[in-house]
């Protein structure tokens, strides 16, 4: 069986380090290079600061990107232009950026997976929340992450709201005359749903979706206690992207 050759962007990061270990430990994957913006990085594979040079020299099957929103977007675009299939865990892409990447993947007939959350339990949390939203119109999302996270609300919270939006009857929640006496008290507003972002040291990635109705609440919660929790999702994405010809957004769309 031919090994899937992989390049990782962001190999020194918290997620990147786990991904390097995963690719090295998986028999049918082969780590052939990494991309970093620093050139004094000590790795046992070639380190590139220029992504285009990396693709010209190495032509990997898959790029795993675990960097920052701006860099991740540019890497994904370049990857598709070079015929390299992106598996992207980087969060914070705008709607327009996602649409542009979707069209680029389509025009190249190339697989691309962008997953705001690679943890299987988080995907189930989103699916269960979508099921519940058919019966509960009122929902608030509380996402909790470590204090080094750059984007807010989290990609998972936005994705959850989008999935709920597909089945929920639109409603502006709370009292029609409610006023924030301190700006931001009610959080972000997506389609009338409110999203609250907590940032604290000690946390990794957590989310609670709370539904309310007359005399009852329902809370669905997922906790990632370490970054290893994301790696089974990265593995299945690298395998699956090889057989795709379009962009897929969200791990739930490639799991049975
Ligand atoms: P992190 O520890 O800050 O790692 C990001 C890494 O990217 C750093 O090593 C950074 O280097 C590097 N980097 C910055 N610019 C670069 C460039 N031009 N080329 C190559 N590398 C570059 O962050 P993290 O916690 O690993 O998270 C990485 C991304 O994954 C974030 O967007 C985060 O939200 C997302 N995430 C996704 C999931 C998921 O399941 N999908 C789970 C957790 C996190 P410097 O430190 O030198 O700047």
CSV table of C-alpha atoms and ligand atoms in Angstrom, one decimal:
chain,number,residue,atom,x,y,z
A,1,UNK,CA,0.0,0.0,0.0
A,2,UNK,CA,1.4,3.4,-1.0
A,3,UNK,CA,2.0,5.7,1.9
A,4,UNK,CA,0.2,9.0,2.1
A,5,UNK,CA,2.9,11.7,2.0
A,6,UNK,CA,2.2,14.6,4.4
A,7,UNK,CA,3.6,18.1,5.0
A,8,UNK,CA,2.7,19.8,8.3
A,9,UNK,CA,2.4,23.6,8.7
A,10,UNK,CA,2.8,24.9,12.2
A,11,UNK,CA,4.9,21.9,13.5
A,12,UNK,CA,6.1,23.6,16.7
A,13,UNK,CA,2.5,24.6,17.8
A,14,UNK,CA,0.5,22.7,20.4
A,15,UNK,CA,-1.6,21.0,17.8
A,16,UNK,CA,1.2,20.8,15.3
A,17,UNK,CA,3.4,18.8,17.7
A,18,UNK,CA,0.6,16.2,18.2
A,19,UNK,CA,0.1,16.0,14.5
A,20,UNK,CA,3.8,15.4,13.9
A,21,UNK,CA,3.7,12.5,16.4
A,22,UNK,CA,0.5,11.1,14.8
A,23,UNK,CA,1.9,11.1,11.3
A,24,UNK,CA,5.2,9.6,12.4
A,25,UNK,CA,3.4,6.8,14.3
A,26,UNK,CA,1.0,5.9,11.5
A,27,UNK,CA,2.4,3.2,9.3
A,28,UNK,CA,0.6,4.3,6.1
A,29,UNK,CA,1.5,8.0,6.5
A,30,UNK,CA,4.9,9.5,5.8
A,31,UNK,CA,6.0,12.9,7.0
A,32,UNK,CA,8.2,14.4,4.2
A,33,UNK,CA,8.5,18.1,5.3
A,34,UNK,CA,7.2,20.8,7.5
A,35,UNK,CA,6.5,24.5,7.0
A,36,UNK,CA,7.5,27.1,9.6
A,37,UNK,CA,8.0,30.8,9.5
A,38,UNK,CA,11.2,30.4,11.5
A,39,UNK,CA,14.2,28.8,9.8
A,40,UNK,CA,16.1,27.6,12.9
A,41,UNK,CA,13.7,24.8,13.6
A,42,UNK,CA,15.2,21.5,14.6
A,43,UNK,CA,13.3,18.7,12.9
A,44,UNK,CA,14.4,15.4,11.3
A,45,UNK,CA,12.6,16.3,8.0
A,46,UNK,CA,13.3,19.3,5.7
A,47,UNK,CA,11.9,22.6,7.1
A,48,UNK,CA,10.6,25.2,4.6
A,49,UNK,CA,9.8,28.8,5.2
A,50,UNK,CA,8.4,29.2,1.7
A,51,UNK,CA,5.3,27.0,1.1
A,52,UNK,CA,5.6,27.2,-2.7
A,53,UNK,CA,9.2,26.0,-2.6
A,54,UNK,CA,8.1,23.2,-0.4
A,55,UNK,CA,5.4,22.0,-2.8
A,56,UNK,CA,7.8,22.3,-5.8
A,57,UNK,CA,10.5,20.2,-4.1
A,58,UNK,CA,8.3,17.7,-2.2
A,59,UNK,CA,4.9,17.6,-3.8
A,60,UNK,CA,3.1,16.0,-0.8
A,61,UNK,CA,-0.3,14.3,-1.1
A,62,UNK,CA,-1.7,16.2,1.9
A,63,UNK,CA,-0.9,19.5,3.8
A,64,UNK,CA,-2.0,19.5,7.4
A,65,UNK,CA,-2.4,23.1,8.5
A,66,UNK,CA,-2.4,24.0,12.2
A,67,UNK,CA,-1.3,27.7,12.2
A,68,UNK,CA,-3.2,31.0,12.5
A,69,UNK,CA,-6.3,32.2,10.6
A,70,UNK,CA,-4.5,34.5,8.1
A,71,UNK,CA,-1.7,32.1,7.4
A,72,UNK,CA,-4.0,29.1,7.3
A,73,UNK,CA,-6.2,30.7,4.7
A,74,UNK,CA,-3.1,31.5,2.5
A,75,UNK,CA,-1.7,28.0,3.0
A,76,UNK,CA,-5.0,26.3,2.0
A,77,UNK,CA,-5.3,28.4,-1.1
A,78,UNK,CA,-1.7,27.8,-2.2
A,79,UNK,CA,-2.1,24.1,-1.4
A,80,UNK,CA,-5.1,23.8,-3.7
A,81,UNK,CA,-3.3,25.8,-6.4
A,82,UNK,CA,-0.4,23.3,-6.3
A,83,UNK,CA,-2.7,20.2,-6.3
A,84,UNK,CA,-2.0,19.3,-2.7
A,85,UNK,CA,-5.0,18.2,-0.6
A,86,UNK,CA,-5.4,20.4,2.5
A,87,UNK,CA,-6.6,19.1,5.9
A,88,UNK,CA,-7.1,22.2,7.9
A,89,UNK,CA,-7.6,22.4,11.6
A,90,UNK,CA,-6.9,26.2,11.8
A,91,UNK,CA,-10.0,28.1,12.8
A,92,UNK,CA,-11.2,31.6,12.2
A,93,UNK,CA,-11.8,31.6,8.4
A,94,UNK,CA,-14.5,34.1,7.3
A,95,UNK,CA,-17.5,33.0,5.3
A,96,UNK,CA,-16.1,34.7,2.1
A,97,UNK,CA,-12.8,32.9,2.5
A,98,UNK,CA,-14.5,29.5,2.9
A,99,UNK,CA,-16.6,30.2,-0.1
A,100,UNK,CA,-13.6,31.1,-2.2
A,101,UNK,CA,-11.7,28.0,-1.1
A,102,UNK,CA,-14.8,25.9,-1.8
A,103,UNK,CA,-14.9,27.2,-5.4
A,104,UNK,CA,-11.2,26.7,-5.9
A,105,UNK,CA,-11.4,23.1,-4.7
A,106,UNK,CA,-14.3,22.5,-7.0
A,107,UNK,CA,-12.5,24.0,-10.0
A,108,UNK,CA,-9.5,21.8,-9.3
A,109,UNK,CA,-11.6,18.7,-8.5
A,110,UNK,CA,-9.5,18.4,-5.4
A,111,UNK,CA,-10.4,17.2,-1.9
A,112,UNK,CA,-10.1,19.6,1.0
A,113,UNK,CA,-11.3,19.1,4.6
A,114,UNK,CA,-11.6,22.1,6.9
A,115,UNK,CA,-12.7,21.0,10.4
A,116,UNK,CA,-13.1,23.5,13.2
A,117,UNK,CA,-13.1,20.6,15.6
A,118,UNK,CA,-11.4,17.3,15.1
A,119,UNK,CA,-12.7,15.7,18.3
A,120,UNK,CA,-15.3,13.0,17.6
A,121,UNK,CA,-17.1,13.9,20.9
A,122,UNK,CA,-17.4,17.5,19.8
A,123,UNK,CA,-18.9,16.4,16.5
A,124,UNK,CA,-21.5,14.4,18.4
A,125,UNK,CA,-22.2,17.4,20.6
A,126,UNK,CA,-23.0,19.4,17.5
A,127,UNK,CA,-25.2,16.7,16.0
A,128,UNK,CA,-27.1,16.2,19.3
A,129,UNK,CA,-27.6,20.0,19.6
A,130,UNK,CA,-29.0,20.1,16.1
A,131,UNK,CA,-31.4,17.3,17.0
A,132,UNK,CA,-32.5,19.1,20.1
A,133,UNK,CA,-32.9,22.4,18.3
A,134,UNK,CA,-35.9,21.0,16.4
A,135,UNK,CA,-37.8,20.9,19.7
A,136,UNK,CA,-36.2,23.9,21.5
A,137,UNK,CA,-36.1,27.3,19.9
A,138,UNK,CA,-34.2,29.0,22.7
A,139,UNK,CA,-30.5,28.2,22.9
A,140,UNK,CA,-27.3,29.8,24.1
A,141,UNK,CA,-23.8,28.5,23.4
A,142,UNK,CA,-21.0,28.9,25.9
A,143,UNK,CA,-17.6,28.1,24.5
A,144,UNK,CA,-14.5,27.9,26.8
A,145,UNK,CA,-10.9,27.9,25.7
A,146,UNK,CA,-7.4,28.5,26.8
A,147,UNK,CA,-6.4,32.2,26.9
A,148,UNK,CA,-3.9,32.0,24.0
A,149,UNK,CA,-6.7,31.4,21.4
A,150,UNK,CA,-6.7,34.1,18.8
A,151,UNK,CA,-10.3,33.9,17.4
A,152,UNK,CA,-13.6,34.4,19.2
A,153,UNK,CA,-16.2,33.0,19.0
A,154,UNK,CA,-14.6,29.6,18.3
A,155,UNK,CA,-15.0,27.9,15.0
A,156,UNK,CA,-16.9,25.1,16.8
A,157,UNK,CA,-19.4,27.5,18.3
A,158,UNK,CA,-20.0,29.2,14.9
A,159,UNK,CA,-20.4,25.8,13.2
A,160,UNK,CA,-22.8,24.7,16.0
A,161,UNK,CA,-24.9,27.8,15.5
A,162,UNK,CA,-24.9,27.2,11.7
A,163,UNK,CA,-26.1,23.6,12.2
A,164,UNK,CA,-28.8,24.7,14.6
A,165,UNK,CA,-29.9,27.4,12.2
A,166,UNK,CA,-30.7,24.7,9.6
A,167,UNK,CA,-33.5,23.3,11.7
A,168,UNK,CA,-34.5,26.0,14.2
A,169,UNK,CA,-37.4,28.4,13.6
A,170,UNK,CA,-35.7,31.8,13.6
A,171,UNK,CA,-36.2,33.7,16.9
A,172,UNK,CA,-34.5,36.8,18.4
A,173,UNK,CA,-34.0,35.5,22.0
A,174,UNK,CA,-34.4,37.4,25.3
A,175,UNK,CA,-36.7,40.3,26.1
A,176,UNK,CA,-37.4,42.5,23.0
A,177,UNK,CA,-36.5,45.6,25.1
A,178,UNK,CA,-33.4,44.1,26.7
A,179,UNK,CA,-30.4,46.5,26.9
A,180,UNK,CA,-26.7,45.8,27.7
A,181,UNK,CA,-25.6,48.0,30.5
A,182,UNK,CA,-22.1,46.7,29.9
A,183,UNK,CA,-21.1,46.2,26.2
A,184,UNK,CA,-20.9,42.5,25.2
A,185,UNK,CA,-22.8,41.2,28.2
A,186,UNK,CA,-25.1,39.2,25.9
A,187,UNK,CA,-22.3,37.9,23.7
A,188,UNK,CA,-22.3,37.5,20.0
A,189,UNK,CA,-25.6,37.1,18.2
A,190,UNK,CA,-26.0,34.6,15.3
A,191,UNK,CA,-29.5,34.5,14.0
A,192,UNK,CA,-30.9,35.5,17.4
A,193,UNK,CA,-28.8,32.9,19.3
A,194,UNK,CA,-26.2,34.2,21.7
A,195,UNK,CA,-22.6,32.9,21.9
A,196,UNK,CA,-20.4,33.5,25.0
A,197,UNK,CA,-16.7,33.1,24.8
A,198,UNK,CA,-14.7,32.3,28.0
A,199,UNK,CA,-10.9,32.5,27.9
A,200,UNK,CA,-8.9,31.2,30.9
A,201,UNK,CA,-5.5,29.5,31.5
A,202,UNK,CA,-6.0,25.9,32.4
A,203,UNK,CA,-8.7,25.3,29.9
A,204,UNK,CA,-8.2,23.5,26.5
A,205,UNK,CA,-11.4,23.4,24.4
A,206,UNK,CA,-14.9,23.0,25.9
A,207,UNK,CA,-18.4,23.9,24.8
A,208,UNK,CA,-21.8,23.8,26.4
A,209,UNK,CA,-25.0,24.2,24.4
A,210,UNK,CA,-28.0,25.2,26.7
A,211,UNK,CA,-31.6,24.9,25.6
A,212,UNK,CA,-34.5,26.3,27.6
A,213,UNK,CA,-38.3,25.9,27.5
A,214,UNK,CA,-41.2,26.2,29.9
A,215,UNK,CA,-40.1,24.5,33.1
A,216,UNK,CA,-37.0,22.7,31.7
A,217,UNK,CA,-33.4,23.2,30.4
A,218,UNK,CA,-31.3,20.8,28.5
A,219,UNK,CA,-27.5,21.1,28.5
A,220,UNK,CA,-25.2,19.3,26.1
A,221,UNK,CA,-21.5,19.6,26.9
A,222,UNK,CA,-18.2,18.4,25.5
A,223,UNK,CA,-14.7,18.8,27.0
A,224,UNK,CA,-11.3,18.2,25.3
A,225,UNK,CA,-8.8,17.8,28.2
A,226,UNK,CA,-5.8,17.5,25.9
A,227,UNK,CA,-4.8,18.0,22.2
A,228,UNK,CA,-4.5,14.2,21.7
A,229,UNK,CA,-8.3,14.2,21.7
A,230,UNK,CA,-8.2,15.8,18.2
A,231,UNK,CA,-5.8,13.4,16.5
A,232,UNK,CA,-8.2,10.6,15.6
A,233,UNK,CA,-10.2,13.2,13.6
A,234,UNK,CA,-7.0,14.4,11.9
A,235,UNK,CA,-6.1,10.8,11.0
A,236,UNK,CA,-9.5,10.0,9.4
A,237,UNK,CA,-9.4,13.3,7.6
A,238,UNK,CA,-6.0,12.6,6.0
A,239,UNK,CA,-7.3,9.2,4.9
A,240,UNK,CA,-10.6,10.5,3.6
A,241,UNK,CA,-9.3,13.6,1.8
A,242,UNK,CA,-7.5,11.4,-0.7
A,243,UNK,CA,-10.9,10.2,-2.0
A,244,UNK,CA,-12.7,13.5,-2.2
A,245,UNK,CA,-13.0,15.9,-5.1
A,246,UNK,CA,-14.6,18.9,-3.3
A,247,UNK,CA,-14.2,20.9,-0.1
A,248,UNK,CA,-15.9,19.4,3.0
A,249,UNK,CA,-16.4,21.8,6.0
A,250,UNK,CA,-16.9,19.9,9.3
A,251,UNK,CA,-15.8,16.5,10.4
A,252,UNK,CA,-19.5,15.4,10.8
A,253,UNK,CA,-19.8,15.4,7.0
A,254,UNK,CA,-17.2,12.6,6.6
A,255,UNK,CA,-18.2,10.4,9.5
A,256,UNK,CA,-21.0,7.7,9.1
B,1,LIG,P1,-0.2,27.4,18.5
B,1,LIG,O1,0.3,26.6,19.6
B,1,LIG,O2,-0.1,28.9,18.7
B,1,LIG,O3,0.5,27.0,17.2
B,1,LIG,C1,0.4,27.7,16.0
B,1,LIG,C2,1.8,27.5,15.3
B,1,LIG,O4,1.8,28.1,14.0
B,1,LIG,C3,2.9,28.2,16.1
B,1,LIG,O5,4.0,27.3,16.2
B,1,LIG,C4,3.3,29.4,15.2
B,1,LIG,O6,4.6,29.8,15.4
B,1,LIG,C5,3.0,28.7,13.9
B,1,LIG,N1,3.0,29.7,12.7
B,1,LIG,C6,2.6,31.0,12.7
B,1,LIG,N2,2.8,31.5,11.5
B,1,LIG,C7,3.3,30.5,10.7
B,1,LIG,C8,3.7,30.4,9.4
B,1,LIG,N3,3.6,31.4,8.5
B,1,LIG,N4,4.1,29.2,8.9
B,1,LIG,C9,4.2,28.1,9.7
B,1,LIG,N5,3.9,28.1,11.0
B,1,LIG,C10,3.4,29.3,11.5
B,1,LIG,O7,-1.8,27.1,18.3
B,1,LIG,P2,-2.5,25.7,18.5
B,1,LIG,O8,-3.2,25.6,19.8
B,1,LIG,O9,-1.6,24.6,18.0
B,1,LIG,O10,-3.7,25.9,17.4
B,1,LIG,C11,-3.4,26.1,16.0
B,1,LIG,C12,-4.7,26.3,15.2
B,1,LIG,O11,-5.5,25.1,15.3
B,1,LIG,C13,-5.5,27.5,15.8
B,1,LIG,O12,-6.2,28.1,14.7
B,1,LIG,C14,-6.5,26.8,16.7
B,1,LIG,O13,-7.7,27.6,16.8
B,1,LIG,C15,-6.8,25.5,15.9
B,1,LIG,N6,-7.3,24.4,16.7
B,1,LIG,C16,-8.1,23.6,16.0
B,1,LIG,C17,-8.6,22.4,16.6
B,1,LIG,C18,-9.4,21.5,15.8
B,1,LIG,O14,-9.8,20.5,16.3
B,1,LIG,N7,-9.7,21.8,14.5
B,1,LIG,C19,-8.2,22.1,17.9
B,1,LIG,C20,-7.4,23.0,18.6
B,1,LIG,C21,-6.9,24.2,18.0
B,1,LIG,P3,5.0,31.0,16.4
B,1,LIG,O15,4.6,30.5,17.8
B,1,LIG,O16,6.5,31.1,16.2
B,1,LIG,O17,4.2,32.2,15.9
